[in-house]
Amino acid sequence: GPAIHAVSHFPILPAASQMVMVTARLHDPDGVASAQLKYRVDPAPTHVSAAMRDDGAGGDAVAGDGVFTASLPGQATGAMVAFYLEATDARRASSTFPDDAPNRECLVRFGDPTPSTGFGIYRQWFAQKTINTWNNRPTLSNERLDGTFVYGDFRVIYNFSSRYAGSPYHQGFG
């Protein structure tokens, strides 16, 4: 299926009710036949589909440049939206981003506060299913859990992993 890369959303820290544009570069030697943004408001399990466009309309900036765009509707403060992308080429081969979606998804949180400070602000966003897994696993478990990492209000890293680390004797686990 099509190569999907340079996935991003803007604004990275949307205000409550603010629409978010999701963009990605798609390429396939057979041509991209369709691209879909599939999203859900966490913790709901059902995804909604929105067509991604590369025709210069519907939020897409430049027609035919290989950057496909779709929008996420605004949500209430504190709402977390999980999304993934699915693309199909002219021969009906398909691919997703992340590559094992919907097991892993990209996240965006609405109305996240931005404190005024001279220090860097780092955010780790997790879907409710991941939080439940983290809270219910054994104390000494060090398996990685998927999330989205945000630095300040200008860099987003999808599908980073977080885990417990170190000795339980000096970490206060349990």
GROMACS .gro file of C-alpha atoms in nm:
model
  174
    1GLY     CA    1   0.000   0.000   0.000
    2PRO     CA    2   0.094   0.367  -0.004
    3ALA     CA    3   0.380   0.497   0.207
    4ILE     CA    4   0.240   0.719   0.485
    5HIS     CA    5   0.483   0.955   0.658
    6ALA     CA    6   0.524   1.306   0.804
    7VAL     CA    7   0.195   1.268   0.992
    8SER     CA    8   0.106   1.567   1.206
    9HIS     CA    9  -0.186   1.759   1.348
   10PHE     CA   10  -0.234   2.135   1.386
   11PRO     CA   11  -0.275   2.304   1.619
   12ILE     CA   12  -0.078   2.064   1.835
   13LEU     CA   13  -0.255   2.198   2.146
   14PRO     CA   14  -0.607   2.282   2.027
   15ALA     CA   15  -0.839   2.487   2.244
   16ALA     CA   16  -1.177   2.345   2.337
   17SER     CA   17  -1.407   2.328   2.033
   18GLN     CA   18  -1.123   2.413   1.791
   19MET     CA   19  -1.104   2.214   1.467
   20VAL     CA   20  -0.778   2.024   1.413
   21MET     CA   21  -0.620   1.958   1.073
   22VAL     CA   22  -0.442   1.624   1.030
   23THR     CA   23  -0.189   1.607   0.746
   24ALA     CA   24   0.028   1.330   0.602
   25ARG     CA   25   0.248   1.275   0.299
   26LEU     CA   26   0.131   0.979   0.093
   27HIS     CA   27   0.312   0.820  -0.198
   28ASP     CA   28   0.260   0.511  -0.409
   29PRO     CA   29   0.400   0.431  -0.756
   30ASP     CA   30   0.054   0.299  -0.853
   31GLY     CA   31  -0.114   0.620  -0.732
   32VAL     CA   32  -0.311   0.683  -0.415
   33ALA     CA   33  -0.674   0.584  -0.474
   34SER     CA   34  -0.810   0.687  -0.134
   35ALA     CA   35  -0.700   0.803   0.209
   36GLN     CA   36  -0.906   0.803   0.526
   37LEU     CA   37  -0.864   0.959   0.869
   38LYS     CA   38  -1.026   0.726   1.122
   39TYR     CA   39  -1.088   0.878   1.463
   40ARG     CA   40  -1.275   0.822   1.787
   41VAL     CA   41  -1.331   1.023   2.102
   42ASP     CA   42  -1.159   0.818   2.372
   43PRO     CA   43  -1.275   0.593   2.539
   44ALA     CA   44  -1.546   0.520   2.277
   45PRO     CA   45  -1.445   0.215   2.070
   46THR     CA   46  -1.613   0.314   1.742
   47HIS     CA   47  -1.416   0.502   1.475
   48VAL     CA   48  -1.561   0.765   1.241
   49SER     CA   49  -1.407   0.802   0.893
   50ALA     CA   50  -1.322   1.128   0.716
   51ALA     CA   51  -1.180   1.142   0.364
   52MET     CA   52  -0.831   1.290   0.336
   53ARG     CA   53  -0.792   1.525   0.041
   54ASP     CA   54  -0.511   1.643  -0.183
   55ASP     CA   55  -0.718   1.865  -0.411
   56GLY     CA   56  -0.662   2.208  -0.255
   57ALA     CA   57  -1.009   2.209  -0.093
   58GLY     CA   58  -1.154   2.121   0.247
   59GLY     CA   59  -0.850   2.242   0.439
   60ASP     CA   60  -0.589   2.099   0.199
   61ALA     CA   61  -0.339   2.377   0.124
   62VAL     CA   62  -0.201   2.279  -0.219
   63ALA     CA   63  -0.362   2.048  -0.474
   64GLY     CA   64  -0.156   1.752  -0.596
   65ASP     CA   65   0.146   1.803  -0.369
   66GLY     CA   66   0.118   1.460  -0.202
   67VAL     CA   67   0.014   1.611   0.134
   68PHE     CA   68  -0.330   1.481   0.225
   69THR     CA   69  -0.547   1.663   0.480
   70ALA     CA   70  -0.860   1.593   0.685
   71SER     CA   71  -1.009   1.762   0.989
   72LEU     CA   72  -1.106   1.650   1.336
   73PRO     CA   73  -1.409   1.828   1.482
   74GLY     CA   74  -1.354   2.038   1.794
   75GLN     CA   75  -1.413   1.870   2.130
   76ALA     CA   76  -1.474   1.972   2.490
   77THR     CA   77  -1.187   2.061   2.725
   78GLY     CA   78  -1.002   1.747   2.833
   79ALA     CA   79  -1.138   1.530   2.551
   80MET     CA   80  -0.885   1.293   2.396
   81VAL     CA   81  -0.923   1.195   2.031
   82ALA     CA   82  -0.745   0.885   1.902
   83PHE     CA   83  -0.686   0.857   1.529
   84TYR     CA   84  -0.507   0.661   1.260
   85LEU     CA   85  -0.472   0.685   0.882
   86GLU     CA   86  -0.556   0.429   0.618
   87ALA     CA   87  -0.460   0.459   0.251
   88THR     CA   88  -0.527   0.243  -0.055
   89ASP     CA   89  -0.348   0.247  -0.389
   90ALA     CA   90  -0.488   0.196  -0.739
   91ARG     CA   91  -0.426  -0.181  -0.712
   92ARG     CA   92  -0.625  -0.195  -0.386
   93ALA     CA   93  -0.323  -0.257  -0.163
   94SER     CA   94  -0.365  -0.073   0.165
   95SER     CA   95  -0.152   0.050   0.454
   96THR     CA   96  -0.207   0.226   0.785
   97PHE     CA   97  -0.026   0.471   1.009
   98PRO     CA   98   0.068   0.357   1.265
   99ASP     CA   99   0.153   0.034   1.085
  100ASP     CA  100  -0.048  -0.180   1.328
  101ALA     CA  101  -0.349   0.051   1.368
  102PRO     CA  102  -0.593   0.042   1.536
  103ASN     CA  103  -0.383  -0.137   1.801
  104ARG     CA  104  -0.173   0.178   1.825
  105GLU     CA  105  -0.320   0.522   1.754
  106CYS     CA  106  -0.214   0.886   1.745
  107LEU     CA  107  -0.364   1.112   2.011
  108VAL     CA  108  -0.468   1.475   2.042
  109ARG     CA  109  -0.607   1.636   2.359
  110PHE     CA  110  -0.832   1.941   2.353
  111GLY     CA  111  -0.804   2.234   2.593
  112ASP     CA  112  -0.481   2.117   2.758
  113PRO     CA  113  -0.357   2.398   2.984
  114THR     CA  114  -0.032   2.575   2.891
  115PRO     CA  115   0.143   2.705   3.200
  116SER     CA  116   0.365   3.011   3.165
  117THR     CA  117   0.712   2.900   3.270
  118GLY     CA  118   1.074   2.930   3.167
  119PHE     CA  119   1.107   2.550   3.170
  120GLY     CA  120   1.022   2.315   2.885
  121ILE     CA  121   0.678   2.156   2.899
  122TYR     CA  122   0.657   1.785   2.820
  123ARG     CA  123   0.327   1.602   2.783
  124GLN     CA  124   0.255   1.231   2.765
  125TRP     CA  125  -0.091   1.149   2.635
  126PHE     CA  126  -0.235   0.800   2.673
  127ALA     CA  127  -0.565   0.646   2.564
  128GLN     CA  128  -0.789   0.525   2.846
  129LYS     CA  129  -0.726   0.161   2.749
  130THR     CA  130  -0.351   0.219   2.798
  131ILE     CA  131  -0.406   0.390   3.133
  132ASN     CA  132  -0.619   0.096   3.248
  133THR     CA  133  -0.348  -0.148   3.136
  134TRP     CA  134  -0.082   0.053   3.321
  135ASN     CA  135  -0.288   0.066   3.641
  136ASN     CA  136  -0.378  -0.304   3.638
  137ARG     CA  137  -0.050  -0.468   3.545
  138PRO     CA  138   0.194  -0.619   3.795
  139THR     CA  139   0.410  -0.378   3.993
  140LEU     CA  140   0.737  -0.499   3.841
  141SER     CA  141   0.609  -0.500   3.483
  142ASN     CA  142   0.836  -0.310   3.245
  143GLU     CA  143   0.647  -0.359   2.917
  144ARG     CA  144   0.628  -0.049   2.704
  145LEU     CA  145   0.297   0.131   2.665
  146ASP     CA  146   0.207   0.336   2.357
  147GLY     CA  147   0.120   0.705   2.369
  148THR     CA  148   0.180   1.045   2.212
  149PHE     CA  149   0.456   1.277   2.338
  150VAL     CA  150   0.434   1.655   2.298
  151TYR     CA  151   0.715   1.902   2.356
  152GLY     CA  152   0.596   2.257   2.420
  153ASP     CA  153   0.331   2.350   2.167
  154PHE     CA  154   0.537   2.281   1.855
  155ARG     CA  155   0.655   1.917   1.843
  156VAL     CA  156   0.446   1.601   1.852
  157ILE     CA  157   0.583   1.246   1.848
  158TYR     CA  158   0.328   0.972   1.787
  159ASN     CA  159   0.373   0.617   1.914
  160PHE     CA  160   0.641   0.679   2.170
  161SER     CA  161   0.655   0.429   2.455
  162SER     CA  162   0.666   0.476   2.826
  163ARG     CA  163   0.727   0.222   3.099
  164TYR     CA  164   0.825   0.176   3.458
  165ALA     CA  165   1.201   0.157   3.499
  166GLY     CA  166   1.445   0.096   3.778
  167SER     CA  167   1.431  -0.097   4.099
  168PRO     CA  168   1.104  -0.123   4.292
  169TYR     CA  169   1.305  -0.081   4.612
  170HIS     CA  170   1.379   0.287   4.548
  171GLN     CA  171   1.088   0.382   4.319
  172GLY     CA  172   0.806   0.340   4.572
  173PHE     CA  173   0.612   0.093   4.356
  174GLY     CA  174   0.336  -0.110   4.510
   0.00000   0.00000   0.00000
